mmCIF file with all atom_site columns, C-alpha atoms in Angstrom:
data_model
loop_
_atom_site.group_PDB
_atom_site.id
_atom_site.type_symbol
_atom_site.label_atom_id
_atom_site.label_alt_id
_atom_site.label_comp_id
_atom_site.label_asym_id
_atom_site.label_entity_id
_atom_site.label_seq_id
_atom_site.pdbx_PDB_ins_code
_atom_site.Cartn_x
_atom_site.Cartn_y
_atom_site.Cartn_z
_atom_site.occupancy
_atom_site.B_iso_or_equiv
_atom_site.pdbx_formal_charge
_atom_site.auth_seq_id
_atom_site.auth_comp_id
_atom_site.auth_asym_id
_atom_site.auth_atom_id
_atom_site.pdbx_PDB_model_num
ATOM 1  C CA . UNK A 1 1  ? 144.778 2.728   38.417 1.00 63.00 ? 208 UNK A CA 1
ATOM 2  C CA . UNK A 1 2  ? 146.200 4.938   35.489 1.00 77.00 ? 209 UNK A CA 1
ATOM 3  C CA . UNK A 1 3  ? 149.656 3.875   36.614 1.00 78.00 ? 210 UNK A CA 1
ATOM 4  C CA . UNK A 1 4  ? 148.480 0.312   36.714 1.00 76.00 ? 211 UNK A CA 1
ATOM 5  C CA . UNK A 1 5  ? 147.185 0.502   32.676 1.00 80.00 ? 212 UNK A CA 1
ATOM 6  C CA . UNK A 1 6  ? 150.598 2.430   31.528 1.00 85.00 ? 213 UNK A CA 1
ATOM 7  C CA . UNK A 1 7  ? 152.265 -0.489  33.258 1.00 86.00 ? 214 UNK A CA 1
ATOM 8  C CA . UNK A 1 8  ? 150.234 -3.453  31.270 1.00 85.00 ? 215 UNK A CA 1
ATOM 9  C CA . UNK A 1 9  ? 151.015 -1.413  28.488 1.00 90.00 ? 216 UNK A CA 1
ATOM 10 C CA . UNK A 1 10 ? 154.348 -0.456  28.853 1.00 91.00 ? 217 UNK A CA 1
ATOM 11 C CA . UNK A 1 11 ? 155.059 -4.524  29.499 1.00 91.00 ? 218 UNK A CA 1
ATOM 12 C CA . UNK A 1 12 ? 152.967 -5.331  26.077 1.00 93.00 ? 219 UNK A CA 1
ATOM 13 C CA . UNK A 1 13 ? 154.255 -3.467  23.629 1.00 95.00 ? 220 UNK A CA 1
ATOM 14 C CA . UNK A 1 14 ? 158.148 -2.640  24.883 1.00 94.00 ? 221 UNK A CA 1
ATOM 15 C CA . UNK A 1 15 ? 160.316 -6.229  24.198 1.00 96.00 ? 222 UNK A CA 1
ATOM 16 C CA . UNK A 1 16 ? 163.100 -5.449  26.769 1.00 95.00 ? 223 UNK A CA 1
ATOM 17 C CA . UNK A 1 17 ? 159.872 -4.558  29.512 1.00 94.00 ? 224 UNK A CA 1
ATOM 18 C CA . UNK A 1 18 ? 158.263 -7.705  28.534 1.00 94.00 ? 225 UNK A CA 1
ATOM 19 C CA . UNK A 1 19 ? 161.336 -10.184 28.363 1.00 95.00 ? 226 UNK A CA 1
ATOM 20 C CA . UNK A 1 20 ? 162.229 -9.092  32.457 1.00 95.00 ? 227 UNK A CA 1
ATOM 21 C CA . UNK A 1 21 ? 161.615 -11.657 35.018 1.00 94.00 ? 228 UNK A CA 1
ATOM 22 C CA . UNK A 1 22 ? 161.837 -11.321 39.145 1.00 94.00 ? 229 UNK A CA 1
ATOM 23 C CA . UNK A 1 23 ? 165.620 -12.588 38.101 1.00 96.00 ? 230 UNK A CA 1
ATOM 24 C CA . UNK A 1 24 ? 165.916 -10.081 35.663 1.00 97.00 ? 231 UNK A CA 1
ATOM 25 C CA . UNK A 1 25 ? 165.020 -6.957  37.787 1.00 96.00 ? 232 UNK A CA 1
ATOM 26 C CA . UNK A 1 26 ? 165.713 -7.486  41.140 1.00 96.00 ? 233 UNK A CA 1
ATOM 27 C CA . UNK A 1 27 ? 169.266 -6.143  40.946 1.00 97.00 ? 234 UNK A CA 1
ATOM 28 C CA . UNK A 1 28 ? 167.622 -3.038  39.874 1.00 97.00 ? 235 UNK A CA 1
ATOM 29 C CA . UNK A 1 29 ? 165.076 -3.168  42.991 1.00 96.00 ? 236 UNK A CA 1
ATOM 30 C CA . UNK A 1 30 ? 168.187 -3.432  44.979 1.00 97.00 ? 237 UNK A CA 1
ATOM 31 C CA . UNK A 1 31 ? 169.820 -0.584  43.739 1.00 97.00 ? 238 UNK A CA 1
ATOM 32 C CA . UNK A 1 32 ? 166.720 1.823   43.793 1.00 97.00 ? 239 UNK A CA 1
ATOM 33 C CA . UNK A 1 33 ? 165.891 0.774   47.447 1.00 98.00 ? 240 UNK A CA 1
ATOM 34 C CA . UNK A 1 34 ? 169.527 1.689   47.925 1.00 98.00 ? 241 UNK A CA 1
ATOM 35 C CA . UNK A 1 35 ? 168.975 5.102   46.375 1.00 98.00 ? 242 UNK A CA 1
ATOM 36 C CA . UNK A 1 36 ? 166.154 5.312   48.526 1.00 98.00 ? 243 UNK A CA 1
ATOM 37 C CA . UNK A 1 37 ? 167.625 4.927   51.895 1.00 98.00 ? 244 UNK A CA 1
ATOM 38 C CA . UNK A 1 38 ? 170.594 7.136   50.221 1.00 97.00 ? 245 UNK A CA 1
ATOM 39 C CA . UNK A 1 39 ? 168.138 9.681   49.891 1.00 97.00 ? 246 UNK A CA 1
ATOM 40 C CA . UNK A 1 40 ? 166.556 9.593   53.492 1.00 98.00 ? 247 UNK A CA 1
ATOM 41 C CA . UNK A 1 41 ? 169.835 10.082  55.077 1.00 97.00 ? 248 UNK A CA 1
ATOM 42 C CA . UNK A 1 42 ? 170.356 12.849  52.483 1.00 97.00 ? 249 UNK A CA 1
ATOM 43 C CA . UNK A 1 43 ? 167.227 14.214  53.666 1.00 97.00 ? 250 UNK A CA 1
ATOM 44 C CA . UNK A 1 44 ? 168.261 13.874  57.200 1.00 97.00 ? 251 UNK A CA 1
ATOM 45 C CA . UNK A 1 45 ? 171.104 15.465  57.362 1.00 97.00 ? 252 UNK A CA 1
ATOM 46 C CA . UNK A 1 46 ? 170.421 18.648  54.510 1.00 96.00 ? 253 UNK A CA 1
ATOM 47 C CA . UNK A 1 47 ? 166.756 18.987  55.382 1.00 94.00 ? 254 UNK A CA 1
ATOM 48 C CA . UNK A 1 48 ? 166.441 18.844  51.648 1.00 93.00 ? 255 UNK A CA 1
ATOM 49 C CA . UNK A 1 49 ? 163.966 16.188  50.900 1.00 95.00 ? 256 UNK A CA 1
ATOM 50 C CA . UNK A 1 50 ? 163.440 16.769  46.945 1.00 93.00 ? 257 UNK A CA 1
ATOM 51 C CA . UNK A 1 51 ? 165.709 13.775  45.980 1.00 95.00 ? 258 UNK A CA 1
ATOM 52 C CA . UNK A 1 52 ? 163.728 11.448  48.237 1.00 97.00 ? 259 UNK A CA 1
ATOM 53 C CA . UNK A 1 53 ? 159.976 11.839  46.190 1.00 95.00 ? 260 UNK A CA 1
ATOM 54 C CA . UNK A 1 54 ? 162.513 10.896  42.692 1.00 95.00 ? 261 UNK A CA 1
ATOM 55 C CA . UNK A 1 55 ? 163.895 8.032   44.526 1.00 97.00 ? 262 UNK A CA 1
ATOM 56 C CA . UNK A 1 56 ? 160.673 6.580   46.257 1.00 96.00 ? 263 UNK A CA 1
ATOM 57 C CA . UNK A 1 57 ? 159.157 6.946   42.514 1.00 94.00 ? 264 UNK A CA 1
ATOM 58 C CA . UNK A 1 58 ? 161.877 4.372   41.192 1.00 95.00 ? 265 UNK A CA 1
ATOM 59 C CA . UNK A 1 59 ? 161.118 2.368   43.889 1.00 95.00 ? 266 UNK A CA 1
ATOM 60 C CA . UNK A 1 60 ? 157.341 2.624   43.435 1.00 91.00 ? 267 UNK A CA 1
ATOM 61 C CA . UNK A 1 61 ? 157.851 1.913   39.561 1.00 91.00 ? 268 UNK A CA 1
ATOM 62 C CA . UNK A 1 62 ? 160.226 -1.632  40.737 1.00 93.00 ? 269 UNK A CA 1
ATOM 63 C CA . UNK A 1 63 ? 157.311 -2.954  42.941 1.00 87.00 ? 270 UNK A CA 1
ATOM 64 C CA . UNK A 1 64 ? 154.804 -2.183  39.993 1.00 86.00 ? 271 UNK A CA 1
ATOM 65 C CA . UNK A 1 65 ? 156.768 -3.933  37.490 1.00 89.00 ? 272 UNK A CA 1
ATOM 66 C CA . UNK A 1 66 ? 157.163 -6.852  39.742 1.00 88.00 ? 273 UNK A CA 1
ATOM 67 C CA . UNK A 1 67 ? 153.577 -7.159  40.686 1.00 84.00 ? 274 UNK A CA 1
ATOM 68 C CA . UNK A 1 68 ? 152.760 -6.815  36.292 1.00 86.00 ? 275 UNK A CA 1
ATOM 69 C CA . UNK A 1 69 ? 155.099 -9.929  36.148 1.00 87.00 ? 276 UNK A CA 1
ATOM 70 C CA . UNK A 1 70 ? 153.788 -12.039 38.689 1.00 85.00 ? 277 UNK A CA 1
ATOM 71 C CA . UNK A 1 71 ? 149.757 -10.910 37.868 1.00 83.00 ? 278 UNK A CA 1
ATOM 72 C CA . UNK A 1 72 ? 150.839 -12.162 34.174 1.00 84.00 ? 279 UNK A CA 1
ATOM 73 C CA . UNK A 1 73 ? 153.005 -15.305 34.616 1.00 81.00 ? 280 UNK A CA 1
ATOM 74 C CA . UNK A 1 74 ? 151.974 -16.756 38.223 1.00 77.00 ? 281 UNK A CA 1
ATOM 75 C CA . UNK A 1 75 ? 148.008 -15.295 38.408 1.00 73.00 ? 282 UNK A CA 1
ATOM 76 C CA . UNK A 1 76 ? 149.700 -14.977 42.103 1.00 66.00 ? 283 UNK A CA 1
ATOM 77 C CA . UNK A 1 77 ? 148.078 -11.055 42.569 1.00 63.00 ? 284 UNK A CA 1
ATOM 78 C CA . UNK A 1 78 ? 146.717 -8.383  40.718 1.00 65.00 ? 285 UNK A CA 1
ATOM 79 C CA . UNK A 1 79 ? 147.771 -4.980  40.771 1.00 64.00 ? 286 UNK A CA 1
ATOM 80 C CA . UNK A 1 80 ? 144.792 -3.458  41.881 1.00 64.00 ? 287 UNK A CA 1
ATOM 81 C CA . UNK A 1 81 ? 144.741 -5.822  45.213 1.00 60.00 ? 288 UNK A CA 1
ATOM 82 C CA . UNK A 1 82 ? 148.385 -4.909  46.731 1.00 58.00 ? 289 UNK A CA 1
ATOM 83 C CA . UNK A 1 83 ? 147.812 -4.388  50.212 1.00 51.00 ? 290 UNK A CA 1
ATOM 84 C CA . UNK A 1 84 ? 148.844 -0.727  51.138 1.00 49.00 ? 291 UNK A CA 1
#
């Protein structure tokens, strides 16, 4: 829930956070779930799995930022009720 605040904030007061759209970001979701699956075979293969909790935490920010946009332009979900 702390995560979810910094978000609203982060989107309210930075003008780059609050001009992106799904458009806007979703290369960047791309290339972190990339990074992620880069990361699991990483992991895999080294047994070294310290890159994969920086990765997944990109990730994890991506789907926030998405769900901020859509809460505030669509009213399609709120943070708080993504289904885990």
């Amino acid at each position: 829930v702390e995560f979810v605040a910094v978000m609203r904030r982060l989107r309210a007061e930075c003008p780059w956070k609050a001009a992106q759209t799904h458009g806007s970001l979703a290369r960047y979701l791309l290339e972190e779930t990339h990074e992620t699956l880069e990361a699991i075979d990483a992991g895999e293969e080294s047994g070294d799995w310290g890159h994969l909790r920086e990765e997944l935490g990109d990730l994890l920010l991506q789907v926030y930022f998405h769900a901020a946009i859509a809460e505030e332009r669509f009213d399609l979900v709120t943070i708080e009720h993504v289904s885990w």
